[in-house]
PDB file of C-alpha atoms in Angstrom:
ATOM      1  CA  GLU A   1     125.486  58.995  92.394  1.00  0.00           C
ATOM      2  CA  THR A   2     122.167  59.127  94.635  1.00  0.00           C
ATOM      3  CA  GLY A   3     121.039  62.843  93.920  1.00  0.00           C
ATOM      4  CA  VAL A   4     122.133  64.123  97.094  1.00  0.00           C
ATOM      5  CA  THR A   5     125.311  65.849  98.151  1.00  0.00           C
ATOM      6  CA  GLN A   6     127.229  66.872 100.566  1.00  0.00           C
ATOM      7  CA  THR A   7     129.717  69.386 101.493  1.00  0.00           C
ATOM      8  CA  PRO A   8     132.894  69.029 103.228  1.00  0.00           C
ATOM      9  CA  ARG A   9     133.173  66.045 102.623  1.00  0.00           C
ATOM     10  CA  HIS A  10     135.721  65.707 105.218  1.00  0.00           C
ATOM     11  CA  LEU A  11     136.179  68.705 108.206  1.00  0.00           C
ATOM     12  CA  VAL A  12     138.075  68.824 111.217  1.00  0.00           C
ATOM     13  CA  MET A  13     137.117  71.784 114.029  1.00  0.00           C
ATOM     14  CA  GLY A  14     138.505  72.886 117.282  1.00  0.00           C
ATOM     15  CA  MET A  15     135.470  72.390 120.174  1.00  0.00           C
ATOM     16  CA  THR A  16     135.602  76.463 120.180  1.00  0.00           C
ATOM     17  CA  ASN A  17     134.884  77.078 116.030  1.00  0.00           C
ATOM     18  CA  LYS A  18     131.918  77.117 114.176  1.00  0.00           C
ATOM     19  CA  LYS A  19     131.089  75.259 111.126  1.00  0.00           C
ATOM     20  CA  SER A  20     128.210  74.428 108.360  1.00  0.00           C
ATOM     21  CA  LEU A  21     127.636  71.572 106.955  1.00  0.00           C
ATOM     22  CA  LYS A  22     125.410  71.465 104.169  1.00  0.00           C
ATOM     23  CA  CYS A  23     122.910  69.476 101.892  1.00  0.00           C
ATOM     24  CA  GLU A  24     121.237  70.004  98.637  1.00  0.00           C
ATOM     25  CA  GLN A  25     119.021  67.332  96.622  1.00  0.00           C
ATOM     26  CA  HIS A  26     118.240  66.494  93.014  1.00  0.00           C
ATOM     27  CA  LEU A  27     115.343  64.368  93.293  1.00  0.00           C
ATOM     28  CA  GLY A  28     112.692  67.007  94.082  1.00  0.00           C
ATOM     29  CA  HIS A  29     112.013  65.017  98.032  1.00  0.00           C
ATOM     30  CA  ASN A  30     109.614  67.082 100.272  1.00  0.00           C
ATOM     31  CA  ALA A  31     111.446  65.211 103.488  1.00  0.00           C
ATOM     32  CA  MET A  32     114.958  65.857 104.299  1.00  0.00           C
ATOM     33  CA  TYR A  33     117.191  64.227 107.374  1.00  0.00           C
ATOM     34  CA  TRP A  34     120.127  64.250 109.226  1.00  0.00           C
ATOM     35  CA  TYR A  35     121.682  61.224 110.575  1.00  0.00           C
ATOM     36  CA  LYS A  36     124.401  60.812 112.725  1.00  0.00           C
ATOM     37  CA  GLN A  37     126.692  57.734 112.297  1.00  0.00           C
ATOM     38  CA  SER A  38     129.388  56.246 115.057  1.00  0.00           C
ATOM     39  CA  ALA A  39     131.329  53.424 114.720  1.00  0.00           C
ATOM     40  CA  LYS A  40     130.193  50.554 116.400  1.00  0.00           C
ATOM     41  CA  LYS A  41     126.770  52.316 116.926  1.00  0.00           C
ATOM     42  CA  PRO A  42     123.019  51.843 115.173  1.00  0.00           C
ATOM     43  CA  LEU A  43     122.482  54.953 112.423  1.00  0.00           C
ATOM     44  CA  GLU A  44     121.246  58.571 114.796  1.00  0.00           C
ATOM     45  CA  LEU A  45     118.096  59.878 113.632  1.00  0.00           C
ATOM     46  CA  MET A  46     118.955  63.756 114.369  1.00  0.00           C
ATOM     47  CA  PHE A  47     116.189  66.042 112.947  1.00  0.00           C
ATOM     48  CA  VAL A  48     113.514  65.229 109.681  1.00  0.00           C
ATOM     49  CA  TYR A  49     111.815  68.140 107.753  1.00  0.00           C
ATOM     50  CA  SER A  50     108.991  67.516 105.728  1.00  0.00           C
ATOM     51  CA  LEU A  51     108.162  70.556 103.518  1.00  0.00           C
ATOM     52  CA  GLU A  52     110.326  72.441 105.237  1.00  0.00           C
ATOM     53  CA  GLU A  53     109.252  72.329 108.271  1.00  0.00           C
ATOM     54  CA  ARG A  54     110.826  70.473 111.027  1.00  0.00           C
ATOM     55  CA  VAL A  55     108.757  66.971 112.126  1.00  0.00           C
ATOM     56  CA  GLU A  56     111.339  65.564 114.466  1.00  0.00           C
ATOM     57  CA  ASN A  57     114.189  66.479 116.723  1.00  0.00           C
ATOM     58  CA  ASN A  58     115.363  63.256 118.539  1.00  0.00           C
ATOM     59  CA  SER A  59     116.639  64.968 121.921  1.00  0.00           C
ATOM     60  CA  VAL A  60     119.713  66.351 120.054  1.00  0.00           C
ATOM     61  CA  PRO A  61     121.882  69.119 121.617  1.00  0.00           C
ATOM     62  CA  SER A  62     121.142  72.577 121.003  1.00  0.00           C
ATOM     63  CA  ARG A  63     124.894  72.441 119.696  1.00  0.00           C
ATOM     64  CA  PHE A  64     123.778  71.144 116.564  1.00  0.00           C
ATOM     65  CA  SER A  65     121.150  73.393 115.326  1.00  0.00           C
ATOM     66  CA  PRO A  66     119.631  72.818 111.610  1.00  0.00           C
ATOM     67  CA  GLU A  67     118.208  74.595 109.022  1.00  0.00           C
ATOM     68  CA  CYS A  68     116.461  73.497 105.621  1.00  0.00           C
ATOM     69  CA  PRO A  69     115.873  77.255 104.005  1.00  0.00           C
ATOM     70  CA  ASN A  70     113.574  75.397 100.905  1.00  0.00           C
ATOM     71  CA  SER A  71     113.066  71.537 100.046  1.00  0.00           C
ATOM     72  CA  SER A  72     116.086  71.386  97.815  1.00  0.00           C
ATOM     73  CA  HIS A  73     118.384  72.585 101.245  1.00  0.00           C
ATOM     74  CA  LEU A  74     119.453  71.387 104.172  1.00  0.00           C
ATOM     75  CA  PHE A  75     122.825  72.280 106.363  1.00  0.00           C
ATOM     76  CA  LEU A  76     123.121  71.495 109.856  1.00  0.00           C
ATOM     77  CA  HIS A  77     125.017  74.664 111.789  1.00  0.00           C
ATOM     78  CA  LEU A  78     127.642  73.520 114.214  1.00  0.00           C
ATOM     79  CA  HIS A  79     129.194  74.855 117.777  1.00  0.00           C
ATOM     80  CA  THR A  80     131.444  74.475 120.324  1.00  0.00           C
ATOM     81  CA  LEU A  81     131.526  70.640 119.501  1.00  0.00           C
ATOM     82  CA  GLN A  82     132.771  67.960 121.822  1.00  0.00           C
ATOM     83  CA  PRO A  83     135.276  65.241 120.889  1.00  0.00           C
ATOM     84  CA  GLU A  84     132.305  62.988 120.870  1.00  0.00           C
ATOM     85  CA  ASP A  85     130.338  64.842 118.065  1.00  0.00           C
ATOM     86  CA  SER A  86     133.133  62.901 116.236  1.00  0.00           C
ATOM     87  CA  ALA A  87     131.269  60.916 113.179  1.00  0.00           C
ATOM     88  CA  LEU A  88     130.159  60.739 109.796  1.00  0.00           C
ATOM     89  CA  TYR A  89     127.503  62.759 109.434  1.00  0.00           C
ATOM     90  CA  LEU A  90     125.060  61.819 106.396  1.00  0.00           C
ATOM     91  CA  CYS A  91     121.395  63.523 104.906  1.00  0.00           C
ATOM     92  CA  ALA A  92     119.363  61.817 102.869  1.00  0.00           C
ATOM     93  CA  SER A  93     116.096  62.904 101.467  1.00  0.00           C
ATOM     94  CA  SER A  94     112.891  61.360 100.203  1.00  0.00           C
ATOM     95  CA  LEU A  95     109.406  61.930  98.405  1.00  0.00           C
ATOM     96  CA  SER A  96     106.411  61.752 101.257  1.00  0.00           C
ATOM     97  CA  GLY A  97     103.211  61.799 102.212  1.00  0.00           C
ATOM     98  CA  GLN A  98     100.550  60.038  99.867  1.00  0.00           C
ATOM     99  CA  GLY A  99     101.597  58.862  96.536  1.00  0.00           C
ATOM    100  CA  GLY A 100     105.757  58.787  97.946  1.00  0.00           C
ATOM    101  CA  SER A 101     107.571  56.147  97.379  1.00  0.00           C
ATOM    102  CA  TYR A 102     109.305  56.186 101.116  1.00  0.00           C
ATOM    103  CA  GLU A 103     113.236  54.807 100.224  1.00  0.00           C
ATOM    104  CA  GLN A 104     115.508  57.535 101.446  1.00  0.00           C
ATOM    105  CA  TYR A 105     118.483  58.269  98.812  1.00  0.00           C
ATOM    106  CA  PHE A 106     121.450  58.943 101.316  1.00  0.00           C
ATOM    107  CA  GLY A 107     124.742  61.629 100.134  1.00  0.00           C
ATOM    108  CA  PRO A 108     128.305  60.866 100.713  1.00  0.00           C
ATOM    109  CA  GLY A 109     128.602  62.047 103.885  1.00  0.00           C
ATOM    110  CA  THR A 110     130.387  64.416 105.928  1.00  0.00           C
ATOM    111  CA  ARG A 111     133.214  63.122 108.248  1.00  0.00           C
ATOM    112  CA  LEU A 112     134.138  65.474 110.982  1.00  0.00           C
ATOM    113  CA  THR A 113     136.864  64.762 113.600  1.00  0.00           C
ATOM    114  CA  VAL A 114     136.580  67.474 116.874  1.00  0.00           C
ATOM    115  CA  THR A 115     139.713  68.339 117.937  1.00  0.00           C
TER     116      THR A 115
ATOM    117  CA  ALA B   1     107.750  50.080 120.809  1.00  0.00           C
ATOM    118  CA  GLN B   2     108.362  49.920 116.935  1.00  0.00           C
ATOM    119  CA  SER B   3     111.925  48.806 115.488  1.00  0.00           C
ATOM    120  CA  VAL B   4     113.756  45.977 113.573  1.00  0.00           C
ATOM    121  CA  ALA B   5     116.669  43.806 114.579  1.00  0.00           C
ATOM    122  CA  GLN B   6     119.338  42.715 112.880  1.00  0.00           C
ATOM    123  CA  PRO B   7     120.219  39.393 114.511  1.00  0.00           C
ATOM    124  CA  GLU B   8     123.462  39.201 113.271  1.00  0.00           C
ATOM    125  CA  ASP B   9     126.817  41.108 113.768  1.00  0.00           C
ATOM    126  CA  GLN B  10     128.613  39.168 111.187  1.00  0.00           C
ATOM    127  CA  VAL B  11     128.190  37.402 108.088  1.00  0.00           C
ATOM    128  CA  ASN B  12     131.255  35.610 106.253  1.00  0.00           C
ATOM    129  CA  VAL B  13     130.451  33.087 103.366  1.00  0.00           C
ATOM    130  CA  ALA B  14     132.438  32.251 100.295  1.00  0.00           C
ATOM    131  CA  GLU B  15     132.409  33.732  97.041  1.00  0.00           C
ATOM    132  CA  GLY B  16     130.123  31.904  94.782  1.00  0.00           C
ATOM    133  CA  ASN B  17     127.539  30.298  97.746  1.00  0.00           C
ATOM    134  CA  PRO B  18     124.124  31.749  98.643  1.00  0.00           C
ATOM    135  CA  LEU B  19     123.999  34.434 101.189  1.00  0.00           C
ATOM    136  CA  THR B  20     121.392  35.899 103.235  1.00  0.00           C
ATOM    137  CA  VAL B  21     121.271  38.365 105.691  1.00  0.00           C
ATOM    138  CA  LYS B  22     118.644  38.743 108.624  1.00  0.00           C
ATOM    139  CA  CYS B  23     115.659  41.130 109.238  1.00  0.00           C
ATOM    140  CA  THR B  24     112.667  40.741 111.825  1.00  0.00           C
ATOM    141  CA  TYR B  25     111.160  43.818 112.664  1.00  0.00           C
ATOM    142  CA  SER B  26     108.417  44.627 114.996  1.00  0.00           C
ATOM    143  CA  VAL B  27     105.931  47.606 114.216  1.00  0.00           C
ATOM    144  CA  SER B  28     101.816  48.169 114.001  1.00  0.00           C
ATOM    145  CA  GLY B  29      99.942  47.523 110.943  1.00  0.00           C
ATOM    146  CA  ASN B  30     101.373  46.847 107.281  1.00  0.00           C
ATOM    147  CA  PRO B  31     104.914  48.250 107.665  1.00  0.00           C
ATOM    148  CA  TYR B  32     106.813  49.483 104.374  1.00  0.00           C
ATOM    149  CA  LEU B  33     110.694  47.450 104.305  1.00  0.00           C
ATOM    150  CA  PHE B  34     113.788  48.441 102.954  1.00  0.00           C
ATOM    151  CA  TRP B  35     117.578  47.393 102.529  1.00  0.00           C
ATOM    152  CA  TYR B  36     120.187  49.442 102.330  1.00  0.00           C
ATOM    153  CA  VAL B  37     123.858  48.868 101.302  1.00  0.00           C
ATOM    154  CA  GLN B  38     127.141  50.711 102.461  1.00  0.00           C
ATOM    155  CA  TYR B  39     130.476  50.469 101.473  1.00  0.00           C
ATOM    156  CA  PRO B  40     133.131  52.167 102.591  1.00  0.00           C
ATOM    157  CA  ASN B  41     133.554  56.088 103.375  1.00  0.00           C
ATOM    158  CA  ARG B  42     130.300  56.329 101.770  1.00  0.00           C
ATOM    159  CA  GLY B  43     126.398  56.635 102.074  1.00  0.00           C
ATOM    160  CA  LEU B  44     123.668  53.722 102.374  1.00  0.00           C
ATOM    161  CA  GLN B  45     122.404  53.146  99.051  1.00  0.00           C
ATOM    162  CA  PHE B  46     119.326  51.820  98.698  1.00  0.00           C
ATOM    163  CA  LEU B  47     119.150  48.709  97.312  1.00  0.00           C
ATOM    164  CA  LEU B  48     115.577  46.874  97.433  1.00  0.00           C
ATOM    165  CA  LYS B  49     111.729  47.797  99.362  1.00  0.00           C
ATOM    166  CA  TYR B  50     108.346  46.186  99.968  1.00  0.00           C
ATOM    167  CA  ILE B  51     105.740  47.796  99.891  1.00  0.00           C
ATOM    168  CA  THR B  52     102.588  45.004  99.126  1.00  0.00           C
ATOM    169  CA  GLY B  53     102.452  42.634  96.710  1.00  0.00           C
ATOM    170  CA  ASP B  54     104.809  39.660  95.663  1.00  0.00           C
ATOM    171  CA  ASN B  55     106.801  38.334  98.982  1.00  0.00           C
ATOM    172  CA  LEU B  56     109.370  38.389  96.875  1.00  0.00           C
ATOM    173  CA  VAL B  57     111.375  41.492  95.771  1.00  0.00           C
ATOM    174  CA  LYS B  58     114.010  41.857  93.633  1.00  0.00           C
ATOM    175  CA  GLY B  59     116.569  44.827  93.756  1.00  0.00           C
ATOM    176  CA  SER B  60     120.279  45.739  92.551  1.00  0.00           C
ATOM    177  CA  TYR B  61     123.049  44.317  92.017  1.00  0.00           C
ATOM    178  CA  GLY B  62     121.519  40.526  92.142  1.00  0.00           C
ATOM    179  CA  PHE B  63     120.101  40.979  95.293  1.00  0.00           C
ATOM    180  CA  GLU B  64     116.160  40.070  96.088  1.00  0.00           C
ATOM    181  CA  ALA B  65     114.596  40.183  99.780  1.00  0.00           C
ATOM    182  CA  GLU B  66     112.163  37.510 100.846  1.00  0.00           C
ATOM    183  CA  PHE B  67     108.854  39.165 103.229  1.00  0.00           C
ATOM    184  CA  ASN B  68     107.808  36.312 105.530  1.00  0.00           C
ATOM    185  CA  LYS B  69     104.399  37.999 107.591  1.00  0.00           C
ATOM    186  CA  SER B  70     103.618  35.020 109.912  1.00  0.00           C
ATOM    187  CA  GLN B  71     107.410  35.424 111.227  1.00  0.00           C
ATOM    188  CA  THR B  72     107.533  39.452 110.242  1.00  0.00           C
ATOM    189  CA  SER B  73     110.664  38.902 108.728  1.00  0.00           C
ATOM    190  CA  PHE B  74     112.603  40.319 105.502  1.00  0.00           C
ATOM    191  CA  HIS B  75     115.892  38.168 104.623  1.00  0.00           C
ATOM    192  CA  LEU B  76     117.984  39.254 102.385  1.00  0.00           C
ATOM    193  CA  LYS B  77     119.360  37.079  99.747  1.00  0.00           C
ATOM    194  CA  LYS B  78     121.172  36.215  96.424  1.00  0.00           C
ATOM    195  CA  PRO B  79     121.887  33.522  95.094  1.00  0.00           C
ATOM    196  CA  SER B  80     125.474  33.701  94.124  1.00  0.00           C
ATOM    197  CA  ALA B  81     128.127  35.746  96.743  1.00  0.00           C
ATOM    198  CA  LEU B  82     130.586  37.882  94.795  1.00  0.00           C
ATOM    199  CA  VAL B  83     133.962  39.429  96.677  1.00  0.00           C
ATOM    200  CA  SER B  84     132.417  42.760  95.733  1.00  0.00           C
ATOM    201  CA  ASP B  85     129.288  42.452  97.938  1.00  0.00           C
ATOM    202  CA  SER B  86     131.174  42.715 100.755  1.00  0.00           C
ATOM    203  CA  ALA B  87     129.780  45.803 102.587  1.00  0.00           C
ATOM    204  CA  LEU B  88     127.770  46.489 105.525  1.00  0.00           C
ATOM    205  CA  TYR B  89     123.624  45.864 105.672  1.00  0.00           C
ATOM    206  CA  PHE B  90     121.380  47.683 106.996  1.00  0.00           C
ATOM    207  CA  CYS B  91     117.074  46.768 107.673  1.00  0.00           C
ATOM    208  CA  ALA B  92     114.896  49.817 107.508  1.00  0.00           C
ATOM    209  CA  VAL B  93     110.971  49.726 108.445  1.00  0.00           C
ATOM    210  CA  ARG B  94     108.540  52.697 108.089  1.00  0.00           C
ATOM    211  CA  PRO B  95     105.675  52.307 111.003  1.00  0.00           C
ATOM    212  CA  TYR B  96     102.320  52.919 108.881  1.00  0.00           C
ATOM    213  CA  SER B  97     101.559  55.476 111.168  1.00  0.00           C
ATOM    214  CA  SER B  98     105.173  57.038 110.178  1.00  0.00           C
ATOM    215  CA  ALA B  99     104.692  59.925 107.417  1.00  0.00           C
ATOM    216  CA  SER B 100     108.751  60.213 106.740  1.00  0.00           C
ATOM    217  CA  LYS B 101     110.024  58.715 109.445  1.00  0.00           C
ATOM    218  CA  ILE B 102     111.739  55.015 108.943  1.00  0.00           C
ATOM    219  CA  ILE B 103     113.892  53.186 111.586  1.00  0.00           C
ATOM    220  CA  PHE B 104     116.910  51.302 111.271  1.00  0.00           C
ATOM    221  CA  GLY B 105     118.237  48.508 111.914  1.00  0.00           C
ATOM    222  CA  SER B 106     121.711  47.899 113.988  1.00  0.00           C
ATOM    223  CA  GLY B 107     123.732  46.872 110.604  1.00  0.00           C
ATOM    224  CA  THR B 108     125.606  43.433 109.359  1.00  0.00           C
ATOM    225  CA  ARG B 109     128.587  42.955 107.956  1.00  0.00           C
ATOM    226  CA  LEU B 110     128.712  40.605 105.345  1.00  0.00           C
ATOM    227  CA  SER B 111     132.555  39.286 103.966  1.00  0.00           C
ATOM    228  CA  ILE B 112     132.781  37.374 101.172  1.00  0.00           C
ATOM    229  CA  ARG B 113     136.189  35.337 100.489  1.00  0.00           C
ATOM    230  CA  PRO B 114     137.167  34.595  97.660  1.00  0.00           C
TER     231      PRO B 114
END
């Protein structure tokens, strides 16, 4: 148990559906991240939020829309996805900035399958 | 360009033997370096980090890593491997200039045979 929870753990959705992934951290961290992990590919950083402000968006298609309502919660809203979006989506958090320890703590991931 | 490299996709070791998983990095300034482990169907777990101080860092599950500035390396080691160490290992680096982002390597699959 890392202190970062993700729901749902598994999700199957059609290309026309809209769904959301949820992440919650109980560690008092001030930065949160979304990563995509596909088979045979390196870990891809999608979004970074620091102090609830998006500080990085790595050319992610607009069908992925992040939301960070407060420092403990992070969402990834999904709509009109493609089969190649099927992957493990990982959320992470860290304590960044002056005095921060910087290591990221990861949730267990959501295994997404787009049909 | 700032990057981290794990030159081996797979490392195979017999149980009880020492293991090494290699990592090299390329960043400007003094880096923060990390190792993570991922078991099947799980997220990544933090193992250890180097920020400053002693070049040999000890972490979870008996793992340690050695920071070598001249060779820009941060290899992960364990004196005696266990079958339960079989997993995917990621090296990562935080560039000094980055407030929060860290860069992950492509991962090395460690397989320990009984």
